[in-house]
Short mmCIF file of C-alpha atoms and ligand atoms in Angstrom, two decimals:
data_model
loop_
_atom_site.label_atom_id
_atom_site.label_comp_id
_atom_site.label_asym_id
_atom_site.label_seq_id
_atom_site.Cartn_x
_atom_site.Cartn_y
_atom_site.Cartn_z
CA MET A 160 -7.56 -8.94 32.86
CA THR A 161 -4.91 -6.79 34.34
CA ASP A 162 -5.54 -3.90 36.77
CA ALA A 163 -4.76 -1.33 34.05
CA LEU A 164 -7.60 -2.90 31.95
CA ILE A 165 -9.97 -3.06 34.62
CA ARG A 166 -9.59 0.68 35.25
CA LEU A 167 -10.09 1.26 31.43
CA ARG A 168 -13.41 -0.73 31.87
CA ASP A 169 -14.37 1.52 34.75
CA ARG A 170 -13.51 4.72 32.60
CA LEU A 171 -15.50 3.29 29.51
CA PRO A 172 -18.06 0.95 30.63
CA GLY A 173 -19.66 0.62 27.30
CA LEU A 174 -16.32 0.23 25.32
CA ARG A 175 -15.92 -3.05 23.33
CA LEU A 176 -12.70 -4.75 24.90
CA SER A 177 -11.44 -8.30 24.35
CA THR A 178 -8.74 -10.33 25.76
CA ASP A 179 -10.17 -13.54 24.10
CA PRO A 180 -7.23 -15.62 22.78
CA GLY A 181 -8.64 -15.74 19.31
CA ASP A 182 -9.09 -11.98 19.17
CA LEU A 183 -5.59 -11.36 20.51
CA GLU A 184 -4.25 -13.68 17.46
CA HIS A 185 -6.55 -12.28 14.92
CA TYR A 186 -5.92 -8.47 15.80
CA GLY A 187 -2.31 -8.75 16.76
CA ARG A 188 -0.96 -9.46 13.11
CA ASP A 189 -1.22 -8.04 9.78
CA TRP A 190 -0.38 -9.64 6.39
CA THR A 191 3.21 -10.29 7.36
CA ARG A 192 3.46 -13.65 9.27
CA ARG A 193 6.80 -12.99 10.86
CA TRP A 194 5.98 -12.05 14.31
CA THR A 195 3.98 -13.93 17.00
CA PRO A 196 0.88 -11.79 18.07
CA ALA A 197 0.96 -11.04 21.61
CA PRO A 198 -1.19 -8.03 22.61
CA LEU A 199 -2.56 -7.09 26.01
CA ALA A 200 -6.05 -6.59 24.62
CA VAL A 201 -8.21 -5.42 21.89
CA ALA A 202 -10.29 -2.27 22.09
CA LEU A 203 -12.85 -1.44 19.53
CA PRO A 204 -14.16 1.88 20.17
CA ALA A 205 -17.16 3.34 18.42
CA SER A 206 -16.59 7.05 18.74
CA VAL A 207 -13.95 9.67 18.77
CA ASP A 208 -14.59 10.29 22.49
CA GLU A 209 -14.04 6.65 23.08
CA VAL A 210 -10.60 6.86 21.25
CA GLN A 211 -9.51 9.98 23.03
CA ALA A 212 -10.39 8.33 26.43
CA ILE A 213 -8.32 5.13 25.48
CA VAL A 214 -5.24 7.36 24.45
CA ARG A 215 -5.61 9.25 27.78
CA TRP A 216 -5.72 6.15 29.78
CA ALA A 217 -2.99 4.67 27.68
CA ASN A 218 -0.91 7.80 28.89
CA ASP A 219 -1.92 7.35 32.44
CA GLU A 220 -1.08 3.79 32.57
CA GLY A 221 2.07 3.84 30.32
CA VAL A 222 0.19 1.13 27.96
CA ALA A 223 1.49 1.26 24.31
CA VAL A 224 -1.20 1.48 21.47
CA VAL A 225 -1.14 -0.22 18.14
CA PRO A 226 -3.64 1.56 15.67
CA SER A 227 -5.30 -1.15 13.54
CA GLY A 228 -7.40 -0.92 10.38
CA GLY A 229 -7.95 -3.72 8.17
CA ARG A 230 -4.48 -5.34 8.86
CA THR A 231 -3.64 -5.93 5.16
CA GLY A 232 -0.35 -3.93 5.78
CA LEU A 233 2.64 -5.78 4.29
CA SER A 234 5.30 -4.14 6.70
CA GLY A 235 4.37 -5.13 10.20
CA GLY A 236 3.06 -1.77 11.00
CA ALA A 237 -0.29 -3.13 12.64
CA VAL A 238 1.64 -6.04 14.59
CA ALA A 239 1.26 -6.30 18.25
CA ALA A 240 3.71 -8.60 19.67
CA ASN A 241 4.70 -7.04 22.86
CA GLY A 242 1.79 -6.59 25.26
CA GLU A 243 0.34 -3.45 23.54
CA LEU A 244 -3.36 -2.53 23.34
CA VAL A 245 -4.60 -2.79 19.78
CA LEU A 246 -6.92 -0.08 19.01
CA SER A 247 -9.10 -1.17 16.06
CA LEU A 248 -11.13 1.30 13.99
CA GLU A 249 -13.17 -1.38 12.54
CA ARG A 250 -16.54 -0.25 14.21
CA MET A 251 -15.94 3.45 13.23
CA ASN A 252 -16.52 2.67 9.56
CA ARG A 253 -19.34 5.03 8.46
CA VAL A 254 -19.78 7.64 5.88
CA LEU A 255 -20.61 10.86 7.62
CA ASP A 256 -20.94 13.46 5.13
CA PHE A 257 -20.95 14.26 1.41
CA ASP A 258 -20.38 17.84 -0.06
CA ALA A 259 -21.33 18.26 -3.61
CA ILE A 260 -19.96 21.75 -3.92
CA ASP A 261 -16.65 20.78 -2.24
CA ARG A 262 -16.73 17.38 -3.90
CA THR A 263 -15.65 15.75 -0.67
CA LEU A 264 -16.67 12.78 1.37
CA THR A 265 -16.19 12.55 5.14
CA VAL A 266 -15.74 9.02 6.57
CA GLN A 267 -14.74 7.45 9.63
CA ALA A 268 -11.00 6.13 9.56
CA GLY A 269 -12.23 2.50 9.74
CA ALA A 270 -14.25 2.46 6.47
CA PRO A 271 -12.86 -0.01 3.80
CA LEU A 272 -11.46 1.45 0.66
CA GLU A 273 -14.18 -0.27 -1.45
CA ALA A 274 -16.96 1.37 0.60
CA VAL A 275 -15.49 4.67 -0.14
CA GLN A 276 -15.12 3.90 -3.77
CA ASN A 277 -18.59 2.80 -3.60
CA ALA A 278 -19.97 5.93 -1.72
CA ALA A 279 -18.25 8.16 -4.41
CA ARG A 280 -19.56 6.27 -7.31
CA GLU A 281 -23.23 6.52 -5.91
CA ARG A 282 -22.80 10.32 -5.87
CA GLY A 283 -21.49 10.68 -9.41
CA LEU A 284 -17.90 10.89 -8.56
CA ALA A 285 -14.97 8.75 -8.08
CA TYR A 286 -12.34 8.03 -5.08
CA PRO A 287 -9.34 6.88 -7.57
CA VAL A 288 -7.05 5.23 -5.11
CA ASP A 289 -7.31 1.50 -5.93
CA PHE A 290 -5.66 -1.97 -5.25
CA ALA A 291 -6.43 -5.52 -4.69
CA ALA A 292 -7.01 -5.27 -0.94
CA ARG A 293 -9.72 -2.76 -1.44
CA GLY A 294 -12.45 -4.99 0.34
CA SER A 295 -10.48 -5.34 3.53
CA CYS A 296 -8.05 -2.30 3.95
CA SER A 297 -9.38 0.61 5.70
CA ILE A 298 -9.08 4.39 4.82
CA GLY A 299 -7.27 5.15 7.97
CA GLY A 300 -4.76 2.55 7.03
CA ASN A 301 -4.37 3.89 3.69
CA ILE A 302 -3.47 7.25 4.87
CA ALA A 303 -1.25 5.90 7.55
CA THR A 304 0.86 4.20 4.90
CA ASN A 305 0.06 6.73 2.09
CA ALA A 306 -1.11 3.70 -0.16
CA GLY A 307 -0.48 3.97 -3.74
CA GLY A 308 -1.76 0.98 -5.91
CA ILE A 309 -2.60 0.55 -9.72
CA ARG A 310 -3.91 4.07 -10.52
CA VAL A 311 -0.96 6.28 -9.12
CA ILE A 312 0.28 7.04 -12.55
CA ARG A 313 -3.02 8.99 -13.37
CA TYR A 314 -4.13 9.99 -9.72
CA GLY A 315 -1.14 9.99 -7.36
CA ASN A 316 -1.14 8.43 -3.99
CA THR A 317 -3.57 8.55 -1.09
CA ARG A 318 -1.91 11.80 0.23
CA GLU A 319 -3.12 13.66 -2.86
CA TRP A 320 -7.00 12.92 -1.90
CA VAL A 321 -6.77 13.69 1.91
CA ALA A 322 -8.32 17.32 2.33
CA GLY A 323 -8.91 17.09 5.90
CA LEU A 324 -8.17 14.97 8.89
CA LYS A 325 -9.63 14.60 12.56
CA VAL A 326 -6.94 13.04 14.63
CA VAL A 327 -6.39 12.06 18.43
CA THR A 328 -2.66 12.75 18.98
CA GLY A 329 -0.54 10.50 21.17
CA ALA A 330 -0.93 13.08 24.05
CA GLY A 331 -4.89 12.70 23.67
CA ASP A 332 -5.87 15.76 21.87
CA VAL A 333 -8.14 15.99 19.36
CA LEU A 334 -7.12 17.94 16.32
CA GLU A 335 -9.06 19.15 13.08
CA LEU A 336 -6.40 19.31 10.45
CA ASN A 337 -6.83 21.66 7.34
CA ARG A 338 -10.65 21.37 7.67
CA ALA A 339 -10.68 20.44 3.94
CA LEU A 340 -9.72 23.93 2.74
CA VAL A 341 -8.10 23.98 -0.85
CA LYS A 342 -6.12 27.06 -0.04
CA ASN A 343 -4.58 27.31 3.48
CA SER A 344 -1.05 29.09 3.83
CA SER A 345 -1.42 29.44 7.63
CA GLY A 346 1.82 27.59 8.67
CA TYR A 347 2.73 23.98 8.87
CA ASP A 348 0.43 21.60 7.24
CA LEU A 349 0.08 19.14 10.22
CA ARG A 350 -2.35 16.83 8.03
CA HIS A 351 0.45 15.65 6.11
CA LEU A 352 2.58 14.57 8.97
CA PHE A 353 -0.11 12.00 9.47
CA VAL A 354 0.09 10.72 6.01
CA ALA A 355 2.57 7.84 6.09
CA SER A 356 2.93 8.03 9.88
CA GLU A 357 2.12 4.41 10.47
CA GLY A 358 0.30 5.05 13.57
CA THR A 359 3.32 6.49 15.23
CA LEU A 360 2.04 9.89 16.09
CA GLY A 361 -1.72 9.19 16.89
CA ILE A 362 -4.92 7.83 15.74
CA ILE A 363 -6.55 9.13 12.41
CA VAL A 364 -10.27 8.98 13.33
CA GLU A 365 -11.80 10.76 10.38
CA ALA A 366 -11.08 11.59 6.91
CA THR A 367 -12.49 14.30 4.55
CA LEU A 368 -11.37 12.95 1.05
CA ARG A 369 -11.51 14.80 -2.22
CA LEU A 370 -13.28 13.18 -5.03
CA ALA A 371 -12.37 13.16 -8.64
CA ASP A 372 -14.42 13.13 -11.98
CA PRO A 373 -15.84 9.75 -12.84
CA PRO A 374 -13.36 8.09 -14.98
CA PRO A 375 -13.42 8.19 -18.76
CA PRO A 376 -14.32 4.77 -20.63
CA THR A 377 -11.05 2.98 -20.89
CA SER A 378 -9.60 -0.07 -22.56
CA VAL A 379 -7.35 -2.89 -21.06
CA MET A 380 -4.44 -4.24 -23.07
CA LEU A 381 -2.13 -7.09 -22.24
CA LEU A 382 1.25 -7.04 -23.76
CA ALA A 383 3.85 -9.67 -23.95
CA ILE A 384 7.38 -8.41 -23.67
CA PRO A 385 10.37 -10.42 -24.78
CA SER A 386 12.96 -8.78 -22.51
CA PHE A 387 13.55 -6.72 -19.36
CA GLU A 388 15.12 -3.94 -21.26
CA HIS A 389 12.26 -3.36 -23.26
CA LEU A 390 9.78 -2.37 -20.55
CA MET A 391 10.47 1.16 -20.15
CA GLN A 392 10.60 1.69 -23.94
CA VAL A 393 7.16 0.25 -24.06
CA PHE A 394 6.04 2.50 -21.37
CA ALA A 395 7.48 5.48 -23.13
CA ALA A 396 5.64 4.67 -26.39
CA PHE A 397 2.26 4.24 -24.77
CA ARG A 398 2.81 7.43 -22.44
CA GLU A 399 3.35 9.48 -25.39
CA ARG A 400 0.63 8.50 -27.37
CA VAL A 401 -2.35 7.75 -24.79
CA THR A 402 -3.70 8.91 -21.46
CA LEU A 403 -2.48 6.16 -19.07
CA GLU A 404 -4.83 5.02 -16.48
CA ALA A 405 -2.52 2.11 -15.29
CA PHE A 406 0.90 0.55 -16.53
CA GLU A 407 1.55 -2.61 -14.42
CA PHE A 408 4.22 -5.27 -15.19
CA PHE A 409 4.75 -8.85 -14.22
CA THR A 410 6.85 -11.76 -15.04
CA ASP A 411 6.03 -15.27 -16.46
CA ARG A 412 6.45 -16.81 -13.05
CA ALA A 413 3.86 -14.40 -11.43
CA ILE A 414 1.36 -15.49 -14.15
CA GLU A 415 2.04 -19.08 -13.41
CA HIS A 416 1.10 -18.54 -9.81
CA VAL A 417 -2.04 -16.91 -10.51
CA LEU A 418 -2.97 -19.38 -13.08
CA ALA A 419 -2.50 -22.23 -10.77
CA HIS A 420 -5.68 -20.66 -8.94
CA GLY A 421 -7.73 -20.79 -12.01
CA GLY A 422 -8.14 -18.76 -15.16
CA GLN A 423 -7.02 -19.24 -18.79
CA LYS A 424 -3.66 -18.66 -20.36
CA PRO A 425 -3.73 -15.21 -22.16
CA PHE A 426 -1.56 -16.32 -25.12
CA ASP A 427 -0.61 -19.74 -26.69
CA ASP A 428 3.03 -19.20 -26.02
CA ALA A 429 4.80 -18.30 -22.74
CA HIS A 430 6.50 -14.99 -22.72
CA PRO A 431 9.17 -13.83 -20.18
CA PHE A 432 7.56 -10.44 -19.20
CA TYR A 433 3.87 -9.15 -19.36
CA VAL A 434 2.46 -5.57 -19.07
CA VAL A 435 -1.25 -4.98 -18.34
CA THR A 436 -2.13 -1.35 -19.31
CA GLU A 437 -5.37 0.61 -19.12
CA PHE A 438 -5.91 3.84 -21.07
CA ALA A 439 -8.66 6.31 -21.66
CA VAL A 440 -10.68 5.72 -24.97
CA ASP A 441 -13.17 8.68 -24.54
CA GLU A 442 -12.64 9.68 -28.17
CA GLU A 443 -12.05 7.58 -31.55
CA ALA A 444 -8.57 9.12 -31.92
CA SER A 445 -7.39 7.65 -28.49
CA MET A 446 -8.03 4.00 -29.64
CA ALA A 447 -6.18 4.72 -32.96
CA ALA A 448 -3.39 6.16 -30.83
CA ALA A 449 -3.30 2.95 -28.53
CA MET A 450 -3.08 0.92 -31.71
CA ALA A 451 -0.30 2.96 -33.11
CA ALA A 452 1.61 2.76 -29.69
CA PHE A 453 1.15 -1.22 -30.02
CA GLU A 454 2.28 -1.21 -33.55
CA HIS A 455 5.31 0.96 -32.87
CA CYS A 456 6.44 -1.60 -30.23
CA VAL A 457 5.64 -4.62 -32.19
CA GLU A 458 7.71 -3.02 -35.47
CA HIS A 459 10.72 -2.34 -33.07
CA GLY A 460 10.54 -5.73 -31.46
CA LEU A 461 9.67 -4.38 -28.12
CA VAL A 462 6.25 -6.28 -27.77
CA SER A 463 5.90 -9.96 -29.13
CA ASP A 464 1.94 -10.35 -28.69
CA GLY A 465 -0.91 -8.32 -27.32
CA VAL A 466 -4.72 -8.63 -26.59
CA ILE A 467 -7.09 -5.73 -25.91
CA SER A 468 -10.27 -6.19 -23.96
CA GLN A 469 -13.38 -6.32 -25.86
CA SER A 470 -15.73 -6.31 -22.72
CA ASP A 471 -15.72 -5.31 -19.16
CA ALA A 472 -15.62 -9.00 -18.33
CA GLN A 473 -12.55 -9.46 -20.45
CA ALA A 474 -10.97 -6.28 -19.19
CA ALA A 475 -11.44 -7.83 -15.54
CA GLN A 476 -9.97 -11.12 -16.62
CA LEU A 477 -6.73 -9.40 -17.69
CA TRP A 478 -6.50 -7.45 -14.55
CA ARG A 479 -7.04 -10.54 -12.54
CA LEU A 480 -3.52 -11.74 -13.87
CA ARG A 481 -1.93 -8.69 -12.27
CA GLU A 482 -4.15 -8.22 -9.13
CA GLY A 483 -4.29 -11.94 -8.28
CA ILE A 484 -0.33 -12.06 -7.86
CA THR A 485 -0.07 -11.17 -3.92
CA GLU A 486 -3.00 -13.72 -2.90
CA SER A 487 -1.58 -16.16 -5.11
CA LEU A 488 1.90 -16.07 -3.63
CA ALA A 489 0.78 -15.94 0.17
CA LYS A 490 1.12 -19.58 0.71
CA HIS A 491 4.76 -19.37 -0.04
CA VAL A 492 5.31 -16.94 2.73
CA PRO A 493 7.27 -14.33 0.37
CA TYR A 494 9.87 -11.99 1.54
CA LYS A 495 8.81 -8.82 0.00
CA ASN A 496 10.74 -5.95 -1.43
CA ASP A 497 8.80 -2.87 -2.34
CA VAL A 498 11.26 -0.43 -3.95
CA SER A 499 11.23 2.72 -6.00
CA VAL A 500 13.41 4.93 -8.09
CA ARG A 501 12.65 7.86 -10.22
CA ILE A 502 11.12 6.87 -13.55
CA SER A 503 14.09 8.33 -15.48
CA ALA A 504 16.58 6.20 -12.92
CA MET A 505 14.49 3.00 -13.87
CA PRO A 506 16.40 1.44 -16.81
CA ALA A 507 19.61 1.59 -15.00
CA PHE A 508 18.25 0.41 -11.60
CA LEU A 509 16.49 -2.50 -13.36
CA ALA A 510 19.60 -3.67 -15.22
CA GLU A 511 21.59 -3.37 -12.20
CA THR A 512 19.01 -5.18 -9.76
CA GLN A 513 18.31 -8.01 -12.20
CA ALA A 514 21.94 -8.72 -12.26
CA LEU A 515 22.25 -8.38 -8.35
CA LEU A 516 19.27 -10.50 -7.53
CA GLY A 517 19.93 -13.23 -10.10
CA GLU A 518 23.54 -13.68 -8.49
CA ALA A 519 22.23 -13.38 -5.11
CA TYR A 520 19.34 -15.59 -5.01
CA PRO A 521 20.17 -18.89 -7.23
CA GLN A 522 18.63 -20.92 -4.59
CA PHE A 523 15.27 -19.16 -4.37
CA GLU A 524 12.33 -18.56 -6.74
CA VAL A 525 11.87 -14.68 -7.15
CA VAL A 526 8.77 -13.27 -8.54
CA TRP A 527 8.87 -9.57 -9.96
CA PHE A 528 5.98 -7.23 -10.58
CA GLY A 529 4.79 -3.90 -9.79
CA HIS A 530 3.96 -0.28 -10.92
CA ILE A 531 6.71 0.04 -13.17
CA GLY A 532 5.04 3.26 -14.47
CA ASP A 533 5.64 4.80 -11.16
CA GLY A 534 9.15 3.63 -10.71
CA ASN A 535 7.98 0.87 -8.06
CA LEU A 536 9.04 -2.52 -8.31
CA HIS A 537 7.72 -5.46 -6.11
CA ILE A 538 10.23 -8.23 -5.69
CA ASN A 539 8.86 -11.35 -3.74
CA VAL A 540 11.18 -14.06 -2.78
CA LEU A 541 9.46 -17.30 -2.34
CA LYS A 542 10.22 -19.40 0.75
CA PRO A 543 11.08 -22.99 -0.23
CA ASP A 544 9.08 -25.62 1.34
CA GLY A 545 10.40 -27.02 4.54
CA MET A 546 12.88 -24.00 5.16
CA ALA A 547 12.80 -22.54 8.57
CA ASN A 548 11.19 -19.00 8.35
CA ALA A 549 13.86 -17.29 10.32
CA ALA A 550 16.72 -18.92 8.17
CA PHE A 551 14.96 -17.67 5.06
CA VAL A 552 14.54 -14.13 6.27
CA ALA A 553 17.96 -14.02 7.32
CA ASP A 554 19.41 -15.10 3.84
CA CYS A 555 16.86 -12.51 2.37
CA GLU A 556 18.02 -9.65 4.60
CA GLN A 557 21.68 -10.05 3.29
CA VAL A 558 20.48 -9.51 -0.05
CA THR A 559 18.19 -6.44 0.99
CA ARG A 560 21.33 -4.89 2.20
CA LEU A 561 22.78 -5.13 -1.20
CA LEU A 562 19.65 -3.95 -2.83
CA SER A 563 19.28 -0.92 -0.29
CA ASP A 564 23.05 0.03 -1.40
CA ALA A 565 21.96 -0.11 -4.99
CA LEU A 566 19.02 2.09 -4.08
CA VAL A 567 21.43 4.59 -2.45
CA ARG A 568 23.46 4.85 -5.57
CA HIS A 569 20.05 5.28 -7.62
CA GLY A 570 18.49 7.68 -5.17
CA GLY A 571 15.58 5.52 -4.28
CA SER A 572 13.38 4.42 -1.55
CA ILE A 573 13.29 1.18 0.41
CA SER A 574 9.44 1.61 0.74
CA ALA A 575 7.62 3.04 -2.24
CA GLU A 576 4.15 2.33 -0.66
CA HIS A 577 3.82 -0.22 1.83
CA GLY A 578 5.69 1.72 4.65
CA ILE A 579 8.50 0.90 6.88
CA GLY A 580 6.77 -0.75 9.95
CA LEU A 581 9.03 -3.58 11.39
CA VAL A 582 9.97 -5.14 8.10
CA LYS A 583 12.14 -2.32 6.54
CA LYS A 584 13.32 -0.33 9.84
CA SER A 585 16.92 -1.31 9.65
CA TYR A 586 17.21 -0.09 6.19
CA LEU A 587 15.53 3.63 6.86
CA LEU A 588 18.89 5.12 6.95
CA GLY A 589 19.69 4.03 3.30
CA THR A 590 16.57 6.25 2.17
CA ARG A 591 16.19 8.92 4.78
CA SER A 592 19.20 11.00 5.95
CA ALA A 593 20.43 10.79 9.71
CA GLY A 594 19.30 14.57 9.96
CA GLU A 595 15.83 13.75 8.67
CA VAL A 596 15.24 10.76 11.08
CA ALA A 597 16.40 12.99 14.01
CA LEU A 598 13.66 15.48 12.85
CA MET A 599 11.06 12.74 12.64
CA ARG A 600 11.99 11.70 16.23
CA GLY A 601 11.28 15.22 17.27
CA ILE A 602 8.06 15.39 15.63
CA LYS A 603 7.06 12.06 17.44
CA ARG A 604 8.00 13.50 20.76
CA ALA A 605 5.92 16.75 20.24
CA LEU A 606 2.73 14.63 19.23
CA ASP A 607 3.38 11.47 21.32
CA PRO A 608 5.39 12.59 24.52
CA ASN A 609 5.27 9.40 26.08
CA ALA A 610 6.17 7.23 22.98
CA LEU A 611 3.22 5.24 23.33
CA MET A 612 1.78 5.22 19.65
CA ASN A 613 3.03 2.24 17.80
CA PRO A 614 6.44 2.22 19.56
CA GLY A 615 9.24 0.32 17.48
CA LYS A 616 7.78 0.99 14.26
CA VAL A 617 9.43 3.00 11.44
CA PHE A 618 12.25 3.89 13.85
CA ASP A 619 13.09 3.39 17.63
CA ALA A 620 12.21 6.55 19.51
P1 LIG B 931 -3.17 -1.86 8.68
O1 LIG B 931 -2.51 -3.00 8.15
O2 LIG B 931 -4.16 -2.19 9.70
O3 LIG B 931 -2.13 -0.76 9.23
C1 LIG B 931 -1.36 -0.39 8.44
C2 LIG B 931 -0.53 0.60 9.32
O4 LIG B 931 -1.32 1.83 9.38
C3 LIG B 931 0.03 0.40 10.72
O5 LIG B 931 1.15 1.06 11.05
C4 LIG B 931 -1.20 0.86 11.66
O6 LIG B 931 -0.63 1.06 12.78
C5 LIG B 931 -1.41 2.14 10.83
N1 LIG B 931 -2.93 2.37 11.09
C6 LIG B 931 -4.08 1.71 10.67
N2 LIG B 931 -5.20 2.48 10.86
C7 LIG B 931 -4.74 3.58 11.43
C8 LIG B 931 -5.31 4.85 11.84
N3 LIG B 931 -6.92 4.96 12.07
N4 LIG B 931 -4.76 5.74 12.36
C9 LIG B 931 -3.35 5.85 12.65
N5 LIG B 931 -2.81 4.72 12.15
C10 LIG B 931 -3.36 3.78 11.61
N6 LIG B 931 -0.57 -1.43 -0.75
C11 LIG B 931 -0.29 -0.36 -1.54
O7 LIG B 931 0.16 0.74 -1.16
N7 LIG B 931 -0.68 -0.62 -2.91
C12 LIG B 931 -0.90 -1.69 -3.39
O8 LIG B 931 -1.09 -1.93 -4.49
C13 LIG B 931 -1.23 -2.74 -2.29
N8 LIG B 931 -2.00 -4.05 -2.59
C14 LIG B 931 -2.08 -4.90 -1.77
C15 LIG B 931 -2.68 -6.17 -2.12
C16 LIG B 931 -2.94 -7.02 -1.27
C17 LIG B 931 -3.59 -8.31 -1.80
C18 LIG B 931 -2.65 -6.89 0.26
C19 LIG B 931 -2.90 -7.83 1.15
C20 LIG B 931 -2.01 -5.78 0.54
C21 LIG B 931 -1.92 -4.57 -0.31
N9 LIG B 931 -1.25 -3.62 -0.02
C22 LIG B 931 -1.15 -2.51 -0.98
C23 LIG B 931 -0.74 -3.19 1.42
C24 LIG B 931 -1.99 -2.70 2.26
O9 LIG B 931 -3.34 -3.01 1.73
C25 LIG B 931 -1.88 -1.19 2.53
O10 LIG B 931 -0.58 -0.73 3.19
C26 LIG B 931 -2.99 -0.62 3.20
O11 LIG B 931 -2.93 0.93 3.17
C27 LIG B 931 -3.24 -1.06 4.77
O12 LIG B 931 -4.43 -0.60 5.20
P2 LIG B 931 -4.93 -1.30 6.35
O13 LIG B 931 -6.28 -0.60 6.75
O14 LIG B 931 -5.16 -2.78 6.15
O15 LIG B 931 -3.87 -1.12 7.44
C1 LIG B 932 0.66 -4.87 -5.43
O1 LIG B 932 0.92 -4.00 -5.91
C2 LIG B 932 0.77 -4.63 -3.79
O2 LIG B 932 -0.01 -5.94 -5.83
C3 LIG B 932 1.25 -5.99 -3.17
O3 LIG B 932 1.49 -3.58 -3.60
C4 LIG B 932 2.78 -6.33 -3.45
O4 LIG B 932 2.56 -8.38 -2.77
C5 LIG B 932 3.32 -7.48 -3.01
O5 LIG B 932 4.55 -7.49 -2.84
ZN1 LIG B 933 1.94 -2.41 -5.01
#
């Protein structure tokens, strides 16, 4: 243990602190597998006071801190590869308060997303942000990345649901931001600075979340689509007629990878593209409208087959085809793109990107999927067996540069929902202007004067 760590022990004798090599390895990485974990130590505080004392110690000692949630991040934001202290919120995972009148739930930042969803449901309401990592990702991590997921089309990103935050800034001050007020025009809304801050401004220790009405009864449809160009027309046909809760697409390759881990083929024939869509069926008219959308698409050759869920179990089976993709690809160490454009720009962007990547990646398998109804594409390039990761990443980075140029032309973003972290840092200036990045640096200096909060992530200070 270093002298600095001994002094931390002296300040906080009750703090759970580990330098065990297994812990350093485990807590020093996220879902990206590109960096070798090398943190100084892992601290697992149990209270806001302990978090504050750790941050003050870090400032006194000049030790960098990596805030850490469930480490399901896909952009390297929670990676600690340079002797940082990992500050894990894992033990701060309790529901603290529910207010039925405000319809808010206050939780510690380490609470897993699924626990928050369950707590809301038990109180007759809903926390509507949702995605496949729900069991392991934390609310603090969701806020720090402004996580999206499969229901953004209906409910928006995490940002929409953050009513108030308690944070420990990089300078070690505890701030209550917005105090869950619905209306508050009293100056800058500092709460929103922490949304998508990726741990670079301080530590989110508690969040007060807005809750929604329970979701309406829904049905799930799986559609087979013959061609990429039809996707957005199918989307328009459904959006015009039903209240969409989700509209997600994936390719035949994606489905093959998911089915390799079990499950049944949804159709006898293979199709190049699929959409899984969920929509409200709270009145008789809505099911008729969904069927009308389907028939319209079939008549116009936009959809070649379809199946509608007849039970919750069947709905879950259809969803598994979409939600199982990331896990099913993990063993191929994919290089991931997570890009977005405005929905109106999607048809032109899709056409250009498909042509671009078809030409740029003849040697690699590319799997496309994503939240097409939000203008968000996930493009996973699979590493061939036996190829060195560094060489593979270098090849993919060249293509990402071209993709980034296409995003500039179409006014898009290099990170729709996963964050910039380490993975997308060198492309930030394609999405944000130099003026914006300069302001972000200034904001960081104000909240983290010694540049100790997750240094090297998002941009270099
Ligand atoms: P971590 O990975 O631990 O951290 C992420 C970032 O937040 C880091 O920069 C970290 O420093 C910072 N951070 C964490 N906690 C705090 C805190 N308390 N205070 C300050 N900073 C903090 N993401 C989506 O948006 N949509 C999806 O559909 C989606 N699907 C996924 C599916 C799978 C199978 C997997 C593995 C990941 C998926 N993700 C998705 C990515 C990931 O789950 C999200 O980015 C999630 O929000 C990360 O939460 P986490 O707690 O794991 O954060
Ligand atoms: C999803 O939408 C996640 O499933 C993960 O955002 C995307 O694995 C990916 O690239
Ligand atoms: Zn996603």
